[in-house]
Short mmCIF file of C-alpha atoms in Angstrom, two decimals:
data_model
loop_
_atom_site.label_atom_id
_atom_site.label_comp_id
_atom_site.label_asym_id
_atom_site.label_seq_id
_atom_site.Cartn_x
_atom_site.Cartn_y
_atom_site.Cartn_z
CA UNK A 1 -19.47 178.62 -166.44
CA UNK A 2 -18.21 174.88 -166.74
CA UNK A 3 -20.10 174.52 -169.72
CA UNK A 4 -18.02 177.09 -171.87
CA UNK A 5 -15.00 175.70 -170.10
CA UNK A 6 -16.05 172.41 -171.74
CA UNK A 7 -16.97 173.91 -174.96
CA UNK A 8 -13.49 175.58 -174.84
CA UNK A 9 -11.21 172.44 -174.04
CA UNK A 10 -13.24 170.35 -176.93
CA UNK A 11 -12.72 173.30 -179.51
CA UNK A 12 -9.38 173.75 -178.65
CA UNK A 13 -8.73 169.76 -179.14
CA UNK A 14 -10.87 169.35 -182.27
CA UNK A 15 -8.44 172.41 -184.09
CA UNK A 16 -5.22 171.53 -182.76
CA UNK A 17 -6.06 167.98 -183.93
CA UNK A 18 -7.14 169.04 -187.43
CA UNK A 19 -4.32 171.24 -187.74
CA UNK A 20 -1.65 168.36 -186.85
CA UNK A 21 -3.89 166.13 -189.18
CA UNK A 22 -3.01 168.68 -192.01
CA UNK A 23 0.38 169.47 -191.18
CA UNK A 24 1.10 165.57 -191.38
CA UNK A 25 -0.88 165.36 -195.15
CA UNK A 26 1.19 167.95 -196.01
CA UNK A 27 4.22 166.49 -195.06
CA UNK A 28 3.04 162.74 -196.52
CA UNK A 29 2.27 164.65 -199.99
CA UNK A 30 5.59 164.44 -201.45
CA UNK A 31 5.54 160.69 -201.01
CA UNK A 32 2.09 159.83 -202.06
CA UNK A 33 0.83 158.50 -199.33
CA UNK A 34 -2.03 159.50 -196.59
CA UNK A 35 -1.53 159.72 -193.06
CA UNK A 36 -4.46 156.86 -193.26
CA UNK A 37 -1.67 154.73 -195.10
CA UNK A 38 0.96 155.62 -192.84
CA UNK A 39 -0.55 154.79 -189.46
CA UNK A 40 -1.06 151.51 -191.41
CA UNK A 41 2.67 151.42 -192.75
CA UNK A 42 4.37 152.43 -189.17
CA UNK A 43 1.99 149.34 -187.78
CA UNK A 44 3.71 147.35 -190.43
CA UNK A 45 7.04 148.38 -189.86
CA UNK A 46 7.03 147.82 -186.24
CA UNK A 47 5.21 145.01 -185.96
CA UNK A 48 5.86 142.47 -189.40
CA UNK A 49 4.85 139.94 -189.94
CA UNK A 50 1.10 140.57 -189.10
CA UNK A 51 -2.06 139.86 -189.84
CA UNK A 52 -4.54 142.41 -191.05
CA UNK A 53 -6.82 142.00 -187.95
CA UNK A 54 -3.64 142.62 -186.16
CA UNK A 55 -3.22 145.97 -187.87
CA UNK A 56 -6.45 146.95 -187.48
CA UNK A 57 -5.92 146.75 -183.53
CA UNK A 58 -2.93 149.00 -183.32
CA UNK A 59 -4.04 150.93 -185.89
CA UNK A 60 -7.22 151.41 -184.40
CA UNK A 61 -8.83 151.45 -187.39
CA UNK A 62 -12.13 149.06 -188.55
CA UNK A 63 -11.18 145.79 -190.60
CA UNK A 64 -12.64 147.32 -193.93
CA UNK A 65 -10.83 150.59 -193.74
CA UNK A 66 -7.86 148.35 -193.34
CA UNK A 67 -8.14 146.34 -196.25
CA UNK A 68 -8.24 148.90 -198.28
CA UNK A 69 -5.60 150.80 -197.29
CA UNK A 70 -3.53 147.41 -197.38
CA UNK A 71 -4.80 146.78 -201.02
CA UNK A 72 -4.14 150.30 -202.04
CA UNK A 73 -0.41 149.92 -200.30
CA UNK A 74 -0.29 146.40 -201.97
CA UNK A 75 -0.56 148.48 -205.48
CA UNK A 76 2.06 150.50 -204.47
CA UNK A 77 4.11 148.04 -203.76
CA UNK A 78 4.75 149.10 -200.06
CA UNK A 79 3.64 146.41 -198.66
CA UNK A 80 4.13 142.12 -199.57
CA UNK A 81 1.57 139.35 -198.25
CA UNK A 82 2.57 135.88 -197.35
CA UNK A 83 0.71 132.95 -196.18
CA UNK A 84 1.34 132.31 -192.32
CA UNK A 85 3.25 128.52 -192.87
CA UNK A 86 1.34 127.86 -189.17
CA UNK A 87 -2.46 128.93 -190.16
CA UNK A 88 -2.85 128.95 -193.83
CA UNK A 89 -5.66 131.03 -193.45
CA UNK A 90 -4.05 133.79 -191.88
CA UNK A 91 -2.00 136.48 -194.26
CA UNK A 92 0.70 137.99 -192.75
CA UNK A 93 1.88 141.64 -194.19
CA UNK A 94 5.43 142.89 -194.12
CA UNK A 95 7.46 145.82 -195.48
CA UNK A 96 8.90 145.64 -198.99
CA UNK A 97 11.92 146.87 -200.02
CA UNK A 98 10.84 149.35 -201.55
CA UNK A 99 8.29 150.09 -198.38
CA UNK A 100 11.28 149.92 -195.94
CA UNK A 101 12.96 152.75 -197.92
CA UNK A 102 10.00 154.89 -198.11
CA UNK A 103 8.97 154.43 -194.49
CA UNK A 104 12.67 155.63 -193.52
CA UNK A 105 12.26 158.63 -195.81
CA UNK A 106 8.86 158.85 -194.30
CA UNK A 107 9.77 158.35 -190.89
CA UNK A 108 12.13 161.39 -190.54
CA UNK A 109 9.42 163.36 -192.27
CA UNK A 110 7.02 162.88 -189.65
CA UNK A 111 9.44 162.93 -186.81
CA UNK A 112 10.70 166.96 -188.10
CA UNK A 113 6.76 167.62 -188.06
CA UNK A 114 5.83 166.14 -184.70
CA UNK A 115 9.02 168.04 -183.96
CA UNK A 116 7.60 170.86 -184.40
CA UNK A 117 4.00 170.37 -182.98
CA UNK A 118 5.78 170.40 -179.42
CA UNK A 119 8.47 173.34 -180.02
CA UNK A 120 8.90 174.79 -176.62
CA UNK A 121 7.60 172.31 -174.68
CA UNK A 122 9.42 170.28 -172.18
CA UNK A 123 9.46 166.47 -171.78
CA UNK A 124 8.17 166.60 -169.02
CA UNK A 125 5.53 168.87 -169.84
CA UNK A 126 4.54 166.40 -172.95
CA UNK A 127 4.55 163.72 -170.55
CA UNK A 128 1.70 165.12 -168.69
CA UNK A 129 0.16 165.88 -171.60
CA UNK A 130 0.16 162.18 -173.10
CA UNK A 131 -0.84 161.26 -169.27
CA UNK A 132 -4.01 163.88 -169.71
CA UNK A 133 -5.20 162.63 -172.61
CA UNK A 134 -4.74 158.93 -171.99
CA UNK A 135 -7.05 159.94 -168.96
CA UNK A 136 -9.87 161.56 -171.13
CA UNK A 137 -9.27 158.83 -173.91
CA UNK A 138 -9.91 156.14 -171.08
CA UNK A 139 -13.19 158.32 -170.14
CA UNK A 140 -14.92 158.25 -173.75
CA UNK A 141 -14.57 154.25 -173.61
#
């Protein structure tokens, strides 16, 4: 009985998080950019200047997949490198200005979405929610 409880509770998760997954591409399309790039972006914009091994962290993302996001958002001109002027070794990554306006544009995008991912629901209600899965998140490591 447990186990198709289980197998419930994992199916459920795995759709609802391929579902938001799309719903977010979708909403990223118009500004030609992945939610990949975006986690990367937000990182950026909350937390510049950073390092790439920085980014990675929050972004919880390997170093590879990060560098290539960063050179793909370097193309784009999203994103601007500088040399840290305390460890010249170390490249820091901020926003450009043309990556601050997009992430705004972006931002309120993704917020409308999100939005409506958790129509109906309650604060509180989301808050035990983020609480659960921080719980089960802590479990898997």
């Amino acid at each position: 009985m447990m186990r198709e409880f289980y197998d419930e509770m994992t199916f459920r998760t795995n759709v609802v998080a391929k579902k938001a997954s799309l719903a977010l591409q979708h909403g990223l399309e118009r500004f030609e950019v992945t939610p990949e790039q975006w986690s990367v972006l937000n990182v950026v914009d909350q937390k510049a200047p950073i390092s790439q091994r920085h980014v990675a962290e929050f972004a919880e993302k390997d170093a590879p997949t990060v560098n290539r996001i960063i050179d793909v958002l370097l193309r784009k001109n999203l994103i601007d490198k500088a040399v840290d002027a305390k460890d010249r070794r170390i490249t820091l990554l901020s926003l450009s200005v043309e990556g601050k306006q997009k992430v705004q544009l972006i931002r309120n995008v993704v917020e409308e979405t999100c939005g409506n991912f958790y129509k109906g629901l309650t604060k509180q209600e989301l808050a035990v929610f983020v609480h659960i899965l921080a719980r089960i998140e802590n479990n898997l490591e």
